[in-house]
mmCIF file of C-alpha atoms and ligand atoms in Angstrom:
data_model
loop_
_atom_site.group_PDB
_atom_site.id
_atom_site.type_symbol
_atom_site.label_atom_id
_atom_site.label_comp_id
_atom_site.label_asym_id
_atom_site.label_seq_id
_atom_site.Cartn_x
_atom_site.Cartn_y
_atom_site.Cartn_z
ATOM 1 C CA MET A 1 23.270 22.144 -11.140
ATOM 2 C CA LYS A 2 23.418 20.055 -14.299
ATOM 3 C CA CYS A 3 21.993 16.560 -14.782
ATOM 4 C CA SER A 4 24.645 13.845 -14.410
ATOM 5 C CA LEU A 5 23.364 12.196 -17.593
ATOM 6 C CA CYS A 6 22.745 15.129 -19.909
ATOM 7 C CA ASP A 7 23.049 18.901 -20.251
ATOM 8 C CA ARG A 8 19.704 19.817 -18.799
ATOM 9 C CA ARG A 9 19.098 21.398 -15.414
ATOM 10 C CA ALA A 10 18.819 18.896 -12.545
ATOM 11 C CA VAL A 11 15.580 18.791 -10.545
ATOM 12 C CA TYR A 12 16.541 16.044 -8.125
ATOM 13 C CA PHE A 13 19.615 14.785 -6.342
ATOM 14 C CA GLN A 14 19.443 11.023 -6.007
ATOM 15 C CA ARG A 15 21.529 10.299 -2.960
ATOM 16 C CA HIS A 16 21.710 6.516 -3.259
ATOM 17 C CA SER A 17 23.230 6.763 -6.750
ATOM 18 C CA ASN A 18 25.010 10.085 -6.136
ATOM 19 C CA ARG A 19 23.487 11.534 -9.300
ATOM 20 C CA HIS A 20 21.786 14.790 -10.171
ATOM 21 C CA LEU A 21 18.857 14.136 -12.470
ATOM 22 C CA CYS A 22 16.905 16.364 -14.813
ATOM 23 C CA ARG A 23 13.155 16.022 -15.089
ATOM 24 C CA ARG A 24 13.354 13.575 -17.978
ATOM 25 C CA HIS A 25 16.031 11.356 -16.452
ATOM 26 C CA PHE A 26 14.381 11.367 -13.037
ATOM 27 C CA ILE A 27 11.081 10.230 -14.544
ATOM 28 C CA GLU A 28 12.819 7.630 -16.685
ATOM 29 C CA ASP A 29 14.685 6.229 -13.690
ATOM 30 C CA PHE A 30 11.572 6.176 -11.507
ATOM 31 C CA GLU A 31 9.536 4.337 -14.113
ATOM 32 C CA ARG A 32 12.363 1.905 -14.760
ATOM 33 C CA ARG A 33 12.338 0.878 -11.100
ATOM 34 C CA VAL A 34 8.567 0.486 -11.062
ATOM 35 C CA LYS A 35 8.771 -1.783 -14.114
ATOM 36 C CA LEU A 36 11.638 -3.704 -12.529
ATOM 37 C CA ALA A 37 9.627 -4.393 -9.371
ATOM 38 C CA VAL A 38 6.589 -5.384 -11.424
ATOM 39 C CA ARG A 39 8.636 -7.855 -13.474
ATOM 40 C CA LYS A 40 10.565 -9.266 -10.555
ATOM 41 C CA PHE A 41 7.439 -10.499 -8.790
ATOM 42 C CA ASP A 42 5.100 -10.945 -11.788
ATOM 43 C CA MET A 43 2.866 -8.218 -10.402
ATOM 44 C CA ILE A 44 1.246 -7.695 -13.768
ATOM 45 C CA GLU A 45 0.567 -10.674 -16.012
ATOM 46 C CA LYS A 46 -1.196 -11.178 -19.292
ATOM 47 C CA ASN A 47 -4.956 -10.523 -19.165
ATOM 48 C CA ASP A 48 -4.868 -9.206 -15.591
ATOM 49 C CA ARG A 49 -7.623 -7.027 -14.232
ATOM 50 C CA ILE A 50 -5.856 -4.879 -11.701
ATOM 51 C CA ALA A 51 -7.633 -3.234 -8.819
ATOM 52 C CA ILE A 52 -5.813 -0.231 -7.368
ATOM 53 C CA ALA A 53 -6.373 0.601 -3.710
ATOM 54 C CA LEU A 54 -6.798 4.354 -4.128
ATOM 55 C CA SER A 55 -7.150 6.176 -0.819
ATOM 56 C CA GLY A 56 -6.525 9.510 -2.495
ATOM 57 C CA GLY A 57 -3.305 10.040 -0.537
ATOM 58 C CA LYS A 58 -0.032 10.894 -2.307
ATOM 59 C CA ASP A 59 1.221 7.309 -2.732
ATOM 60 C CA SER A 60 -1.918 5.795 -4.175
ATOM 61 C CA VAL A 61 -2.547 8.766 -6.470
ATOM 62 C CA THR A 62 0.968 8.438 -7.899
ATOM 63 C CA LEU A 63 0.502 4.667 -8.165
ATOM 64 C CA ALA A 64 -2.699 5.026 -10.205
ATOM 65 C CA TYR A 65 -1.032 7.554 -12.488
ATOM 66 C CA VAL A 66 2.170 5.600 -13.107
ATOM 67 C CA LEU A 67 0.409 2.262 -13.675
ATOM 68 C CA HIS A 68 -1.929 3.934 -16.133
ATOM 69 C CA LYS A 69 1.005 5.582 -17.891
ATOM 70 C CA LEU A 70 3.160 2.446 -18.119
ATOM 71 C CA TYR A 71 0.526 -0.229 -18.714
ATOM 72 C CA GLY A 72 -2.669 1.626 -19.635
ATOM 73 C CA LYS A 73 -2.172 1.082 -23.349
ATOM 74 C CA ARG A 74 -1.960 -2.680 -23.083
ATOM 75 C CA ARG A 75 -5.216 -4.018 -24.440
ATOM 76 C CA ASP A 76 -5.094 -7.261 -22.491
ATOM 77 C CA LEU A 77 -5.001 -5.346 -19.182
ATOM 78 C CA ASP A 78 -7.748 -3.587 -17.345
ATOM 79 C CA PHE A 79 -7.669 -1.258 -14.322
ATOM 80 C CA VAL A 80 -10.216 -0.325 -11.695
ATOM 81 C CA ALA A 81 -9.635 1.881 -8.670
ATOM 82 C CA ILE A 82 -11.246 1.174 -5.302
ATOM 83 C CA THR A 83 -11.578 3.834 -2.617
ATOM 84 C CA VAL A 84 -12.605 2.807 0.868
ATOM 85 C CA ASP A 85 -14.405 5.514 2.815
ATOM 86 C CA GLU A 86 -13.822 4.510 6.431
ATOM 87 C CA GLY A 87 -15.925 7.370 7.757
ATOM 88 C CA ILE A 88 -13.374 9.671 9.364
ATOM 89 C CA GLU A 89 -14.910 13.097 9.660
ATOM 90 C CA GLY A 90 -12.852 15.924 8.216
ATOM 91 C CA TYR A 91 -10.096 13.647 6.924
ATOM 92 C CA ARG A 92 -11.578 11.245 4.401
ATOM 93 C CA PRO A 93 -14.024 13.343 2.340
ATOM 94 C CA PRO A 94 -11.328 15.507 0.631
ATOM 95 C CA THR A 95 -9.242 12.463 -0.347
ATOM 96 C CA VAL A 96 -12.317 10.701 -1.771
ATOM 97 C CA GLU A 97 -12.823 13.814 -3.902
ATOM 98 C CA ILE A 98 -9.201 13.663 -5.085
ATOM 99 C CA ALA A 99 -9.619 9.980 -5.950
ATOM 100 C CA ARG A 100 -12.701 10.870 -8.037
ATOM 101 C CA ARG A 101 -10.848 13.627 -9.856
ATOM 102 C CA VAL A 102 -7.752 11.531 -10.593
ATOM 103 C CA THR A 103 -9.669 8.533 -11.936
ATOM 104 C CA LYS A 104 -11.871 10.805 -14.038
ATOM 105 C CA GLU A 105 -8.827 12.407 -15.605
ATOM 106 C CA LEU A 106 -7.228 9.029 -16.270
ATOM 107 C CA GLY A 107 -10.482 7.605 -17.597
ATOM 108 C CA MET A 108 -10.217 4.779 -15.071
ATOM 109 C CA ASP A 109 -13.190 2.953 -13.565
ATOM 110 C CA HIS A 110 -13.648 3.935 -9.936
ATOM 111 C CA VAL A 111 -15.654 2.416 -7.119
ATOM 112 C CA VAL A 112 -16.163 3.967 -3.673
ATOM 113 C CA VAL A 113 -17.206 1.641 -0.860
ATOM 114 C CA SER A 114 -17.871 2.690 2.725
ATOM 115 C CA PHE A 115 -17.655 1.152 6.181
ATOM 116 C CA LYS A 116 -21.102 2.613 6.884
ATOM 117 C CA ASP A 117 -22.713 0.755 3.982
ATOM 118 C CA HIS A 118 -20.945 -2.548 4.558
ATOM 119 C CA PHE A 119 -20.580 -2.768 8.300
ATOM 120 C CA GLY A 120 -23.364 -0.433 9.429
ATOM 121 C CA MET A 121 -20.952 1.912 11.212
ATOM 122 C CA THR A 122 -18.334 4.498 10.332
ATOM 123 C CA LEU A 123 -14.841 4.177 11.787
ATOM 124 C CA ASP A 124 -15.641 7.170 13.999
ATOM 125 C CA GLU A 125 -18.611 5.244 15.439
ATOM 126 C CA MET A 126 -16.558 2.067 15.888
ATOM 127 C CA VAL A 127 -13.936 3.970 17.844
ATOM 128 C CA GLN A 128 -16.587 5.439 20.145
ATOM 129 C CA ARG A 129 -18.175 2.069 20.774
ATOM 130 C CA GLY A 130 -15.318 -0.389 20.912
ATOM 131 C CA ASP A 131 -12.276 -0.710 23.137
ATOM 132 C CA LYS A 132 -9.730 -1.494 20.404
ATOM 133 C CA LYS A 133 -7.364 0.986 18.812
ATOM 134 C CA PRO A 134 -8.700 2.811 15.731
ATOM 135 C CA CYS A 135 -5.961 1.305 13.536
ATOM 136 C CA THR A 136 -7.084 -2.213 14.504
ATOM 137 C CA TYR A 137 -10.615 -1.620 13.238
ATOM 138 C CA CYS A 138 -9.429 0.347 10.261
ATOM 139 C CA GLY A 139 -6.784 -2.206 9.211
ATOM 140 C CA VAL A 140 -9.015 -5.267 9.503
ATOM 141 C CA PHE A 141 -12.129 -3.773 7.911
ATOM 142 C CA ARG A 142 -10.276 -1.967 5.136
ATOM 143 C CA LYS A 143 -8.433 -5.150 4.088
ATOM 144 C CA HIS A 144 -11.681 -7.096 4.220
ATOM 145 C CA LEU A 145 -13.577 -4.583 2.121
ATOM 146 C CA LEU A 146 -10.774 -4.120 -0.408
ATOM 147 C CA ASN A 147 -10.460 -7.858 -0.970
ATOM 148 C CA LYS A 148 -14.204 -8.411 -1.212
ATOM 149 C CA THR A 149 -14.734 -5.485 -3.586
ATOM 150 C CA ALA A 150 -11.753 -6.419 -5.749
ATOM 151 C CA ARG A 151 -13.008 -9.980 -6.055
ATOM 152 C CA GLU A 152 -16.563 -8.911 -6.858
ATOM 153 C CA LEU A 153 -15.171 -6.651 -9.571
ATOM 154 C CA GLY A 154 -13.380 -9.627 -11.077
ATOM 155 C CA ALA A 155 -9.888 -8.338 -10.252
ATOM 156 C CA THR A 156 -6.923 -10.695 -10.445
ATOM 157 C CA LYS A 157 -4.489 -8.412 -8.550
ATOM 158 C CA LEU A 158 -4.824 -5.746 -5.897
ATOM 159 C CA ALA A 159 -2.149 -3.052 -6.104
ATOM 160 C CA THR A 160 -1.314 -0.869 -3.108
ATOM 161 C CA GLY A 161 0.839 2.265 -2.896
ATOM 162 C CA HIS A 162 3.431 1.007 -0.384
ATOM 163 C CA ASN A 163 6.820 2.537 -1.191
ATOM 164 C CA LEU A 164 10.381 1.556 -0.264
ATOM 165 C CA ASP A 165 10.180 3.471 3.013
ATOM 166 C CA ASP A 166 6.973 1.680 4.061
ATOM 167 C CA VAL A 167 8.249 -1.747 3.112
ATOM 168 C CA THR A 168 11.628 -1.388 4.838
ATOM 169 C CA GLN A 169 9.951 -0.066 7.985
ATOM 170 C CA THR A 170 7.727 -3.131 8.098
ATOM 171 C CA ILE A 171 10.647 -5.491 7.523
ATOM 172 C CA LEU A 172 12.733 -3.962 10.281
ATOM 173 C CA LEU A 173 9.784 -3.658 12.632
ATOM 174 C CA ASN A 174 9.082 -7.375 12.350
ATOM 175 C CA PHE A 175 12.718 -8.181 13.027
ATOM 176 C CA LEU A 176 12.733 -5.941 16.080
ATOM 177 C CA ASN A 177 9.564 -7.621 17.325
ATOM 178 C CA ALA A 178 10.976 -11.110 16.612
ATOM 179 C CA ASP A 179 7.830 -11.655 14.585
ATOM 180 C CA ILE A 180 9.215 -13.738 11.745
ATOM 181 C CA GLU A 181 5.814 -15.192 10.946
ATOM 182 C CA ARG A 182 4.563 -11.706 10.192
ATOM 183 C CA LEU A 183 7.726 -11.054 8.200
ATOM 184 C CA ALA A 184 6.904 -14.120 6.128
ATOM 185 C CA ARG A 185 3.555 -12.544 5.257
ATOM 186 C CA LEU A 186 5.460 -9.934 3.269
ATOM 187 C CA VAL A 187 6.658 -12.605 0.879
ATOM 188 C CA PRO A 188 4.870 -12.223 -2.452
ATOM 189 C CA GLN A 189 2.234 -14.933 -2.368
ATOM 190 C CA ARG A 190 0.905 -17.582 -4.644
ATOM 191 C CA VAL A 191 -2.737 -17.544 -5.677
ATOM 192 C CA GLN A 192 -5.153 -18.520 -2.933
ATOM 193 C CA ARG A 193 -8.846 -19.159 -3.165
ATOM 194 C CA GLY A 194 -10.898 -16.053 -2.478
ATOM 195 C CA LEU A 195 -7.851 -13.908 -1.749
ATOM 196 C CA ILE A 196 -6.865 -11.420 -4.416
ATOM 197 C CA MET A 197 -3.088 -11.327 -4.772
ATOM 198 C CA ARG A 198 -1.663 -8.099 -3.362
ATOM 199 C CA VAL A 199 1.150 -6.359 -5.218
ATOM 200 C CA LYS A 200 3.284 -3.310 -4.396
ATOM 201 C CA PRO A 201 4.642 -1.751 -7.605
ATOM 202 C CA LEU A 202 6.245 1.179 -5.711
ATOM 203 C CA ARG A 203 8.323 -1.031 -3.409
ATOM 204 C CA GLU A 204 11.595 -0.017 -5.122
ATOM 205 C CA VAL A 205 11.118 3.766 -4.993
ATOM 206 C CA TYR A 206 11.688 6.090 -2.052
ATOM 207 C CA GLU A 207 8.764 7.968 -0.555
ATOM 208 C CA LYS A 208 10.477 11.228 -1.470
ATOM 209 C CA GLU A 209 10.711 10.133 -5.092
ATOM 210 C CA VAL A 210 7.013 9.240 -5.125
ATOM 211 C CA VAL A 211 6.284 12.817 -4.058
ATOM 212 C CA VAL A 212 8.659 14.361 -6.597
ATOM 213 C CA TYR A 213 7.265 12.179 -9.397
ATOM 214 C CA GLY A 214 3.733 13.243 -8.435
ATOM 215 C CA LEU A 215 4.676 16.921 -8.300
ATOM 216 C CA LEU A 216 6.448 16.773 -11.673
ATOM 217 C CA HIS A 217 3.190 15.474 -13.146
ATOM 218 C CA ASN A 218 1.016 18.042 -11.341
ATOM 219 C CA LEU A 219 -0.894 15.337 -9.502
ATOM 220 C CA PRO A 220 -3.079 16.509 -6.616
ATOM 221 C CA LEU A 221 -1.017 15.317 -3.662
ATOM 222 C CA THR A 222 -2.179 15.613 -0.061
ATOM 223 C CA PHE A 223 0.092 15.182 2.890
ATOM 224 C CA ASP A 224 -2.583 15.153 5.586
ATOM 225 C CA GLU A 225 -2.184 12.356 8.038
ATOM 226 C CA CYS A 226 -5.066 10.348 9.398
ATOM 227 C CA PRO A 227 -6.113 11.843 12.767
ATOM 228 C CA TYR A 228 -6.157 8.332 14.283
ATOM 229 C CA SER A 229 -2.699 7.409 13.039
ATOM 230 C CA TYR A 230 -0.771 6.232 16.067
ATOM 231 C CA PHE A 231 2.192 3.917 15.570
ATOM 232 C CA PRO A 232 4.844 4.911 18.132
ATOM 233 C CA VAL A 233 7.172 1.968 17.503
ATOM 234 C CA ARG A 234 6.919 2.283 13.740
ATOM 235 C CA ALA A 235 7.613 6.008 14.022
ATOM 236 C CA THR A 236 10.838 5.259 15.910
ATOM 237 C CA VAL A 237 11.891 2.758 13.242
ATOM 238 C CA ARG A 238 10.985 5.279 10.522
ATOM 239 C CA ASP A 239 13.144 7.972 12.141
ATOM 240 C CA PHE A 240 16.029 5.560 12.639
ATOM 241 C CA LEU A 241 15.911 4.413 9.007
ATOM 242 C CA TYR A 242 15.704 8.001 7.868
ATOM 243 C CA GLU A 243 18.850 8.963 9.790
ATOM 244 C CA PHE A 244 20.670 5.815 8.744
ATOM 245 C CA GLU A 245 19.836 6.400 5.091
ATOM 246 C CA ASN A 246 20.880 10.003 5.428
ATOM 247 C CA LYS A 247 24.288 9.007 6.712
ATOM 248 C CA TYR A 248 24.726 5.949 4.507
ATOM 249 C CA PRO A 249 22.647 6.477 1.347
ATOM 250 C CA GLY A 250 21.183 3.334 -0.199
ATOM 251 C CA ARG A 251 20.772 1.365 3.005
ATOM 252 C CA LYS A 252 17.038 1.072 2.577
ATOM 253 C CA TYR A 253 17.844 -1.007 -0.474
ATOM 254 C CA SER A 254 20.124 -3.183 1.671
ATOM 255 C CA VAL A 255 17.225 -3.846 4.040
ATOM 256 C CA LEU A 256 14.996 -4.779 1.119
ATOM 257 C CA ARG A 257 17.639 -7.037 -0.483
ATOM 258 C CA SER A 258 18.341 -8.799 2.820
ATOM 259 C CA PHE A 259 14.663 -9.587 3.069
ATOM 260 C CA GLU A 260 14.540 -10.806 -0.521
ATOM 261 C CA LYS A 261 17.475 -13.137 0.126
ATOM 262 C CA LEU A 262 15.521 -14.643 3.012
ATOM 263 C CA ILE A 263 12.417 -15.348 0.938
ATOM 264 C CA PRO A 264 13.276 -19.012 0.159
ATOM 265 C CA CYS A 265 13.830 -19.710 3.889
ATOM 266 C CA LEU A 266 10.692 -17.859 4.906
ATOM 267 C CA LYS A 267 8.647 -19.847 2.412
ATOM 268 C CA GLU A 268 9.974 -23.047 3.873
ATOM 269 C CA MET A 269 9.491 -21.998 7.485
ATOM 270 C CA TYR A 270 5.970 -20.731 6.962
ATOM 271 C CA PRO A 271 4.332 -22.509 4.051
ATOM 272 C CA GLN A 272 1.067 -20.934 3.037
ATOM 273 C CA ILE A 273 -1.896 -22.677 4.598
ATOM 274 C CA GLU A 274 -5.064 -23.491 2.707
ATOM 275 C CA LEU A 275 -7.561 -20.783 3.444
ATOM 276 C CA GLN A 276 -11.161 -21.548 4.344
ATOM 277 C CA SER A 277 -14.296 -19.490 3.924
ATOM 278 C CA CYS A 278 -15.544 -17.546 6.932
ATOM 279 C CA GLU A 279 -18.621 -19.232 8.408
ATOM 280 C CA ARG A 280 -20.417 -15.884 8.564
ATOM 281 C CA CYS A 281 -19.433 -13.863 5.510
ATOM 282 C CA GLY A 282 -17.583 -16.274 3.224
ATOM 283 C CA GLU A 283 -14.405 -14.188 3.033
ATOM 284 C CA PRO A 284 -11.125 -16.130 3.209
ATOM 285 C CA THR A 285 -9.850 -16.874 6.713
ATOM 286 C CA PRO A 286 -7.355 -19.365 8.222
ATOM 287 C CA ARG A 287 -10.244 -21.056 10.036
ATOM 288 C CA GLY A 288 -13.702 -20.509 11.522
ATOM 289 C CA ILE A 289 -14.884 -16.934 11.681
ATOM 290 C CA CYS A 290 -12.846 -14.160 10.095
ATOM 291 C CA GLN A 291 -11.312 -11.282 12.036
ATOM 292 C CA ALA A 292 -13.750 -8.733 10.591
ATOM 293 C CA CYS A 293 -16.811 -10.739 11.651
ATOM 294 C CA LYS A 294 -15.353 -11.214 15.143
ATOM 295 C CA LEU A 295 -14.730 -7.495 15.580
ATOM 296 C CA LEU A 296 -18.143 -6.638 14.188
ATOM 297 C CA GLU A 297 -19.818 -9.000 16.660
ATOM 298 C CA GLU A 298 -17.967 -7.348 19.531
ATOM 299 C CA LEU A 299 -18.997 -3.908 18.342
ATOM 300 C CA LYS A 300 -22.636 -4.922 17.994
ATOM 301 C CA ALA A 301 -22.612 -6.471 21.475
ATOM 302 C CA SER A 302 -21.234 -3.288 22.988
ATOM 303 C CA ARG A 303 -23.886 -1.263 21.164
ATOM 304 C CA GLU A 304 -26.640 -3.469 22.625
ATOM 305 C CA ALA A 305 -25.118 -3.214 26.099
ATOM 306 C CA ALA A 306 -25.042 0.568 25.745
ATOM 307 C CA SER A 307 -28.681 0.766 24.603
ATOM 308 C CA ASN A 308 -29.759 -1.493 27.503
ATOM 309 C CA GLU A 309 -28.216 0.915 29.971
ATOM 310 C CA VAL A 310 -30.266 3.830 28.717
HETATM 311 ZN ZN1 ZN B 1 19.231 14.452 -17.821
HETATM 312 ZN ZN1 ZN B 2 -16.366 -13.123 8.082
#
């Protein structure tokens, strides 16, 4: 099959545009959409120091590569990758290794921080001790640690590898849960004290395209899923969106555009509140004690209860 734009051999069929693309035109198109997303929401501004949340999975590895390729030459910008080691035996160590390799090859600063060092426990230990779901601990502590580390490194933005599939799943999921407040949290935010602004440069590219882009650049991509990953409702939404997109190509973009049209209303309905500093750790929180400190207290209490029983 020939490329729809030139005479070269096509490597990818882009369903939403009904085009066959050769390697060069696929890469060009992918990078164009990354730049478009970046511009649309001012994800990268003059003199930014951008922290990249680099788990070592396929999305974040591709993100680090493409940001470095598109913006790495700009002298006013600066990149640093942060890998959070949650402490998941068997799963995390290989991806930490990949993150090390990728940043070394890109010549990008890289910092690895662990749950064990910061919270005194690995995720595996938290799951044994506590009664919450693994993803609750993981989500809260990872966000906390990423924000804290990014801020301490002097970062002005925190980029994550969420792609179009991830973002549209979250949008639809919040609709289906009638959780419009949570939907509003997806609105790109203004600067808040202590909170590093999160940006998603891959929000306009399909997950499949992220993989193909990574493979075309020989990036070390892993497809292993976290052993704790358990999101039954999200999985249903993912499968539905997949089938819908398959039948009516481009509909994931419709979901994204619908959300974007709602942004002015969402901003009005849920204005951003002034954040305070957590009374325990100083991290930003709506009020009082932050979620991470609350969970940590619970976990410590259950550890003491367990040691008293012995
Ligand atoms: Zn071509
Ligand atoms: Zn706290």
